[in-house]
Structures are given as structure tokens and as C-alpha cells.
Amino acid sequence: MIFNNQPMLFFFGTRATKVKERKLKRTTCPYCQTKDSFVVSTFSKYFHFFWIPVIPLFKTHIATCSHCKKSYDKAHFTHEMLQALDNENRVNPVKRPLWQGCGCLVLVSLFIVVMSFSFYGVYMRSKYPDKYKIEVDPRLTLLNTDIDGLSRMVQAKDTVTLALKQCIDDDIVGGISTKDIAYFTKRSGTKLLVLLAVRDIKKIEPKNRRALIEVVEDCMRFTNLKDSVTQYYIGVEGKWNTVLVKTPTESDLGGRFADKQLLLPFYGDKPNTIEEKDVDSILVE
């Protein structure tokens, strides 16, 4: 799994541990014909996460002849060996170790603790709404609204977006389908916000995705805004999240997960006091 451009390794799988040894009575080894020489070892398998037992699975049996040392798994037991094993399970059954399910108990306990804190938080916010008021930057609301405005249908009167689309259609050859790219642009004084949504961006290797930003920057140099716009705020959306961000002061070009909040300065400075009623009062010039 990859998170924040850093590899995260998870170790999980199944393991087995020996839980009991018993003799199989009234049996004959098919190989050396020695009687009553079998010792059957019972192993209990379990699923582990980081080597911590989580879920107990099933038991396996291995019979070994003490004379010739030949071993047989249960699938190769003779009829009399199977019958002897059934007799042993009735008389001297194998109990599964309790510790093999401890991880499951830990997960359940952790879930109960997390849910308890969550319900407590909901209760406290409902009882003391003023004390636990969640402040939301209204600029983020504006940005999300503009991201929702991304569209593949570009109006002819939107000359900036139209010029950008035509330029990208010419500059990007192969790899992705340019007809499926959605666009949005907005101007605020000398600042210009450019948003792209590339739904099939997975066809481009993450390390090569920053080229999309370079294409947009090159295209902007050929628009009629090149003399009046001095600050560009560029964001590229993937299928589920923002993957690239470039602003006059900061950038996030890893190509996997980018912080879209770097684009917020386009909408102005962050208000000192953020209240819900202020969302409609902060407008782009």
C-alpha cells in the first residue's frame, strides 16, 4: 500500500503451531509394516497480522512412523489410520489455544473504544454546540464548488478555457484521451485558477504526471492573458482525488496525492474569524 508517496508494508498470512502429539493405536505402517508405530502431530493454523494471531482457522494432522520415520498427511491416511484418529479425537480431543484468537479480541476492543469516543464526541458537540463549533475555511467551500464545475463541454464564449483545451489537444499525444479531460478556469485580478480533471490519469506513471502542469503553463503563455495575469494556480484532479498542485509560492507534484488546500490563497487571505455566515460574504473579485 502507498500513502503520502511513502511505501507502507503490511505483513499478514497464515501460520501453524503444534498443539498436541498422540499415538495411533491398532495401526500398521504401509511402508515398513511396523505395528502401532505412528505418532500423530496436530497443528493449529491461524491468520496473523504482523505475526499477531487474529483469526483461528483449521487443524491439520501429520502421522510419522517412529520406526522408518516416514510421514503422512491426513489426505494419505489409510482407512485404519483415519479410524484410529477418530477414536483418539473422541477420547483425547485437541483443544485450540485461546491465544490464537487474541488478535481478534484486541481488534474488537479497539473498535469498541473508538466507537465510544466517537459517540462521546457527538454527545458533547450536541450538548455544547458553541464550545465545540467546527470552523470551516469558507475558501475551501469555494474551491470545492469550482472543482464541481469542471466540465468537458467548453463554451465558445469562454475564450481562456477554449484556448487551453485546444492547446492541450495539440500538445498531448498518446497516453491519455484528451477528449475526456474536464476544464475549469476563473480569474481574480492578476490571478488565474486553472483546474483539470484527468479521469484516466492512471495511464501515466506518477513520476511523469507533473508534465501536465508544464503543458498548462506553456499553454497559458499563448493566451490573451499572458500580460495581465501574473499568478497561476493550477490543480489537476484524478479519478478520486487531487494529484497535482502548482501555485506561485508552493507546489505538490508527487503525482499521487496532492494537497488541494494549497490553492486556497487564490480566493484571498484566510479570515481571522471563520463562521458559517461568512461563506457567502467572501467573493472572488
Short mmCIF file of C-alpha atoms in Angstrom, two decimals:
data_model
loop_
_atom_site.label_atom_id
_atom_site.label_comp_id
_atom_site.label_asym_id
_atom_site.label_seq_id
_atom_site.Cartn_x
_atom_site.Cartn_y
_atom_site.Cartn_z
CA MET A 1 0.00 0.00 0.00
CA ILE A 2 1.22 3.54 -0.80
CA PHE A 3 0.30 6.52 1.37
CA ASN A 4 1.68 10.06 1.10
CA ASN A 5 4.17 8.85 -1.51
CA GLN A 6 5.83 6.62 1.08
CA PRO A 7 5.71 2.79 0.92
CA MET A 8 3.85 1.15 3.77
CA LEU A 9 4.40 -2.58 4.26
CA PHE A 10 1.85 -4.95 5.75
CA PHE A 11 2.82 -8.44 6.88
CA PHE A 12 -0.03 -10.94 7.04
CA GLY A 13 -0.74 -14.54 6.20
CA THR A 14 -1.25 -17.91 7.86
CA ARG A 15 0.94 -19.79 10.30
CA ALA A 16 0.67 -23.11 12.15
CA THR A 17 1.79 -24.28 15.56
CA LYS A 18 1.93 -27.80 17.01
CA VAL A 19 -0.65 -28.21 19.76
CA LYS A 20 -0.59 -31.94 20.54
CA GLU A 21 1.05 -35.35 19.90
CA ARG A 22 -0.79 -38.66 20.25
CA LYS A 23 -0.18 -42.32 19.36
CA LEU A 24 -2.38 -44.03 16.79
CA LYS A 25 -3.31 -47.42 18.20
CA ARG A 26 -4.10 -50.53 16.16
CA THR A 27 -2.40 -49.23 13.02
CA THR A 28 0.24 -50.58 10.64
CA CYS A 29 2.75 -48.51 8.70
CA PRO A 30 2.11 -49.06 4.96
CA TYR A 31 5.83 -48.64 4.23
CA CYS A 32 7.66 -50.75 6.82
CA GLN A 33 4.69 -52.79 8.12
CA THR A 34 5.54 -51.92 11.75
CA LYS A 35 2.53 -52.06 14.04
CA ASP A 36 1.44 -49.30 16.43
CA SER A 37 4.41 -47.12 15.45
CA PHE A 38 2.53 -43.99 14.40
CA VAL A 39 2.69 -40.73 16.34
CA VAL A 40 0.25 -38.13 15.01
CA SER A 41 1.11 -34.42 15.45
CA THR A 42 -1.77 -31.95 15.34
CA PHE A 43 -1.11 -28.42 14.11
CA SER A 44 -3.49 -25.50 14.53
CA LYS A 45 -3.43 -22.89 11.75
CA TYR A 46 -4.33 -19.23 12.22
CA PHE A 47 -4.36 -15.97 10.30
CA HIS A 48 -1.87 -13.40 11.56
CA PHE A 49 -1.33 -9.69 11.02
CA PHE A 50 2.23 -8.56 11.77
CA TRP A 51 2.64 -12.03 13.34
CA ILE A 52 -0.14 -11.30 15.84
CA PRO A 53 -2.74 -14.14 15.81
CA VAL A 54 -6.08 -12.73 14.70
CA ILE A 55 -8.40 -15.50 13.45
CA PRO A 56 -8.07 -19.24 14.21
CA LEU A 57 -8.58 -21.35 11.08
CA PHE A 58 -8.37 -25.15 10.98
CA LYS A 59 -6.31 -28.06 12.27
CA THR A 60 -4.03 -30.37 10.28
CA HIS A 61 -2.63 -33.78 11.21
CA ILE A 62 0.72 -35.36 10.32
CA ALA A 63 1.42 -39.01 11.23
CA THR A 64 5.06 -40.12 11.49
CA CYS A 65 6.24 -43.71 11.84
CA SER A 66 8.68 -43.95 14.74
CA HIS A 67 10.42 -46.88 13.06
CA CYS A 68 11.01 -45.81 9.43
CA LYS A 69 10.42 -42.06 10.01
CA LYS A 70 8.08 -41.82 7.01
CA SER A 71 5.38 -39.15 7.38
CA TYR A 72 1.84 -38.97 6.04
CA ASP A 73 -0.60 -36.08 5.96
CA LYS A 74 -4.27 -36.78 6.60
CA ALA A 75 -5.07 -36.93 2.88
CA HIS A 76 -2.84 -40.03 2.63
CA PHE A 77 -4.01 -41.81 5.81
CA THR A 78 -5.15 -45.40 5.38
CA HIS A 79 -8.64 -46.37 6.48
CA GLU A 80 -7.37 -47.82 9.76
CA MET A 81 -5.30 -44.67 10.43
CA LEU A 82 -8.37 -42.49 9.90
CA GLN A 83 -10.40 -44.72 12.22
CA ALA A 84 -7.66 -44.59 14.86
CA LEU A 85 -7.54 -40.80 14.60
CA ASP A 86 -11.31 -40.55 15.06
CA ASN A 87 -11.04 -42.72 18.17
CA GLU A 88 -8.27 -40.52 19.57
CA ASN A 89 -10.32 -37.35 18.89
CA ARG A 90 -13.20 -38.78 20.90
CA VAL A 91 -11.09 -40.00 23.81
CA ASN A 92 -8.35 -37.37 23.82
CA PRO A 93 -9.59 -34.33 21.82
CA VAL A 94 -7.36 -31.45 20.79
CA LYS A 95 -8.26 -28.05 22.15
CA ARG A 96 -7.38 -24.96 20.17
CA PRO A 97 -5.11 -22.50 22.08
CA LEU A 98 -7.00 -19.42 23.26
CA TRP A 99 -4.12 -17.12 22.30
CA GLN A 100 -4.74 -17.79 18.60
CA GLY A 101 -7.81 -15.56 18.76
CA CYS A 102 -6.33 -12.82 20.94
CA GLY A 103 -5.78 -10.50 17.98
CA CYS A 104 -9.47 -10.65 17.13
CA LEU A 105 -10.32 -9.70 20.70
CA VAL A 106 -7.88 -6.79 20.51
CA LEU A 107 -9.50 -5.54 17.29
CA VAL A 108 -12.99 -5.81 18.78
CA SER A 109 -11.84 -3.97 21.90
CA LEU A 110 -10.20 -1.26 19.81
CA PHE A 111 -13.37 -0.89 17.74
CA ILE A 112 -15.46 -0.52 20.91
CA VAL A 113 -13.08 2.13 22.28
CA VAL A 114 -13.08 4.11 19.01
CA MET A 115 -16.88 3.98 18.74
CA SER A 116 -17.22 5.03 22.37
CA PHE A 117 -15.05 8.09 21.79
CA SER A 118 -16.99 8.89 18.62
CA PHE A 119 -20.37 8.72 20.37
CA TYR A 120 -18.98 10.76 23.25
CA GLY A 121 -17.76 13.42 20.80
CA VAL A 122 -21.19 13.56 19.11
CA TYR A 123 -22.86 13.88 22.51
CA MET A 124 -20.56 16.68 23.65
CA ARG A 125 -20.99 18.64 20.39
CA SER A 126 -24.76 18.36 20.64
CA LYS A 127 -24.79 19.41 24.32
CA TYR A 128 -22.25 22.24 23.98
CA PRO A 129 -22.53 23.40 20.34
CA ASP A 130 -20.81 26.75 20.96
CA LYS A 131 -17.83 25.21 22.71
CA TYR A 132 -17.27 22.52 20.07
CA LYS A 133 -18.12 24.57 16.99
CA ILE A 134 -16.18 23.32 13.98
CA GLU A 135 -14.68 26.14 11.99
CA VAL A 136 -14.59 25.70 8.23
CA ASP A 137 -12.47 27.84 5.96
CA PRO A 138 -15.03 29.35 3.52
CA ARG A 139 -12.35 29.41 0.81
CA LEU A 140 -12.41 25.60 0.82
CA THR A 141 -16.14 25.71 0.09
CA LEU A 142 -15.46 27.99 -2.86
CA LEU A 143 -12.72 25.69 -4.15
CA ASN A 144 -14.90 22.58 -3.88
CA THR A 145 -17.65 24.41 -5.76
CA ASP A 146 -15.23 25.26 -8.55
CA ILE A 147 -13.97 21.65 -8.68
CA ASP A 148 -17.58 20.54 -9.07
CA GLY A 149 -17.78 22.96 -12.00
CA LEU A 150 -15.21 21.01 -14.03
CA SER A 151 -16.69 20.15 -17.40
CA ARG A 152 -15.68 18.59 -20.72
CA MET A 153 -18.12 20.92 -22.51
CA VAL A 154 -16.32 24.23 -23.07
CA GLN A 155 -18.43 27.23 -24.08
CA ALA A 156 -17.23 29.20 -27.08
CA LYS A 157 -17.52 32.46 -25.11
CA ASP A 158 -15.09 31.09 -22.51
CA THR A 159 -12.08 32.01 -24.62
CA VAL A 160 -9.46 31.21 -21.96
CA THR A 161 -10.69 27.67 -21.31
CA LEU A 162 -11.27 27.09 -25.02
CA ALA A 163 -7.73 28.18 -25.87
CA LEU A 164 -6.36 25.95 -23.10
CA LYS A 165 -8.32 22.94 -24.37
CA GLN A 166 -7.16 23.45 -27.96
CA CYS A 167 -3.55 23.83 -26.84
CA ILE A 168 -3.66 20.68 -24.69
CA ASP A 169 -5.28 18.72 -27.51
CA ASP A 170 -2.31 19.65 -29.69
CA ASP A 171 0.43 19.17 -27.08
CA ILE A 172 -0.60 15.85 -25.54
CA VAL A 173 -0.09 12.99 -27.98
CA GLY A 174 -0.90 9.44 -26.90
CA GLY A 175 -1.15 8.11 -23.38
CA ILE A 176 -4.49 9.63 -22.36
CA SER A 177 -7.65 10.66 -24.17
CA THR A 178 -7.74 14.47 -24.30
CA LYS A 179 -11.44 14.45 -25.17
CA ASP A 180 -12.17 13.13 -21.66
CA ILE A 181 -10.30 15.95 -19.86
CA ALA A 182 -12.58 18.35 -17.98
CA TYR A 183 -11.67 22.03 -17.52
CA PHE A 184 -12.42 24.99 -15.29
CA THR A 185 -10.82 28.44 -15.20
CA LYS A 186 -11.53 31.52 -13.10
CA ARG A 187 -9.83 34.88 -12.96
CA SER A 188 -9.41 37.12 -9.90
CA GLY A 189 -7.49 40.30 -10.69
CA THR A 190 -4.00 39.26 -11.71
CA LYS A 191 -4.59 35.69 -10.54
CA LEU A 192 -5.89 32.81 -12.63
CA LEU A 193 -7.20 29.49 -11.35
CA VAL A 194 -6.85 26.55 -13.77
CA LEU A 195 -8.36 23.18 -12.88
CA LEU A 196 -8.15 19.98 -14.92
CA ALA A 197 -9.76 16.60 -14.30
CA VAL A 198 -7.99 13.69 -16.00
CA ARG A 199 -10.10 10.62 -15.31
CA ASP A 200 -7.71 8.12 -16.91
CA ILE A 201 -4.60 9.60 -15.32
CA LYS A 202 -3.67 6.10 -14.13
CA LYS A 203 -2.31 5.54 -17.65
CA ILE A 204 0.50 7.99 -16.79
CA GLU A 205 3.21 6.96 -14.34
CA PRO A 206 3.07 9.13 -11.19
CA LYS A 207 6.63 10.39 -11.73
CA ASN A 208 5.65 11.64 -15.20
CA ARG A 209 2.38 13.34 -14.25
CA ARG A 210 4.00 16.69 -13.45
CA ALA A 211 4.36 17.12 -17.22
CA LEU A 212 0.65 18.02 -17.23
CA ILE A 213 1.44 21.11 -15.16
CA GLU A 214 4.21 22.07 -17.56
CA VAL A 215 1.83 21.73 -20.51
CA VAL A 216 -0.71 24.01 -18.84
CA GLU A 217 1.97 26.60 -18.06
CA ASP A 218 3.19 26.53 -21.66
CA CYS A 219 -0.36 26.89 -22.98
CA MET A 220 -1.05 29.88 -20.76
CA ARG A 221 1.83 31.76 -22.39
CA PHE A 222 -0.13 31.81 -25.65
CA THR A 223 -3.41 33.18 -24.29
CA ASN A 224 -4.53 36.80 -24.33
CA LEU A 225 -3.99 36.89 -20.55
CA LYS A 226 -0.23 36.50 -20.65
CA ASP A 227 0.33 40.23 -20.00
CA SER A 228 -2.43 40.80 -17.42
CA VAL A 229 -2.15 37.61 -15.34
CA THR A 230 0.96 37.19 -13.21
CA GLN A 231 -0.06 34.43 -10.78
CA TYR A 232 -1.25 30.99 -11.82
CA TYR A 233 -2.93 28.48 -9.50
CA ILE A 234 -3.07 25.09 -11.22
CA GLY A 235 -4.70 21.92 -9.92
CA VAL A 236 -5.09 18.52 -11.57
CA GLU A 237 -7.78 16.12 -10.37
CA GLY A 238 -7.57 12.37 -10.85
CA LYS A 239 -10.46 9.97 -10.63
CA TRP A 240 -10.85 10.24 -6.85
CA ASN A 241 -8.52 12.95 -5.56
CA THR A 242 -6.24 15.87 -6.37
CA VAL A 243 -2.95 14.58 -7.79
CA LEU A 244 -1.02 17.75 -8.73
CA VAL A 245 -0.95 21.34 -7.44
CA LYS A 246 1.20 24.28 -8.53
CA THR A 247 0.91 27.84 -7.17
CA PRO A 248 3.18 30.91 -7.30
CA THR A 249 4.63 30.02 -3.88
CA GLU A 250 4.08 26.30 -3.34
CA SER A 251 3.71 23.05 -5.24
CA ASP A 252 2.81 19.41 -4.64
CA LEU A 253 3.92 17.43 -7.68
CA GLY A 254 4.39 13.90 -6.35
CA GLY A 255 1.69 12.70 -8.74
CA ARG A 256 -0.37 10.62 -6.30
CA PHE A 257 -1.93 12.67 -3.50
CA ALA A 258 -1.68 16.47 -3.58
CA ASP A 259 -2.93 18.99 -1.02
CA LYS A 260 -5.64 20.95 -2.80
CA GLN A 261 -5.72 23.50 0.03
CA LEU A 262 -2.55 24.99 -1.44
CA LEU A 263 -4.93 26.60 -3.96
CA LEU A 264 -6.88 28.50 -1.28
CA PRO A 265 -4.79 31.73 -1.49
CA PHE A 266 -6.37 32.27 -4.92
CA TYR A 267 -9.56 33.22 -3.07
CA GLY A 268 -7.81 35.69 -0.80
CA ASP A 269 -6.38 35.65 2.71
CA LYS A 270 -7.81 33.38 5.37
CA PRO A 271 -10.37 35.25 7.52
CA ASN A 272 -9.37 35.83 11.12
CA THR A 273 -12.78 34.65 12.33
CA ILE A 274 -14.41 31.90 10.34
CA GLU A 275 -18.15 31.49 10.76
CA GLU A 276 -20.76 29.80 8.67
CA LYS A 277 -22.42 33.13 7.81
CA ASP A 278 -19.14 34.36 6.29
CA VAL A 279 -19.15 31.80 3.48
CA ASP A 280 -21.38 33.89 1.24
CA SER A 281 -19.55 37.13 2.01
CA ILE A 282 -16.15 36.05 0.64
CA LEU A 283 -16.31 36.55 -3.10
CA VAL A 284 -13.77 36.40 -5.86
CA GLU A 285 -13.02 39.79 -7.35
#
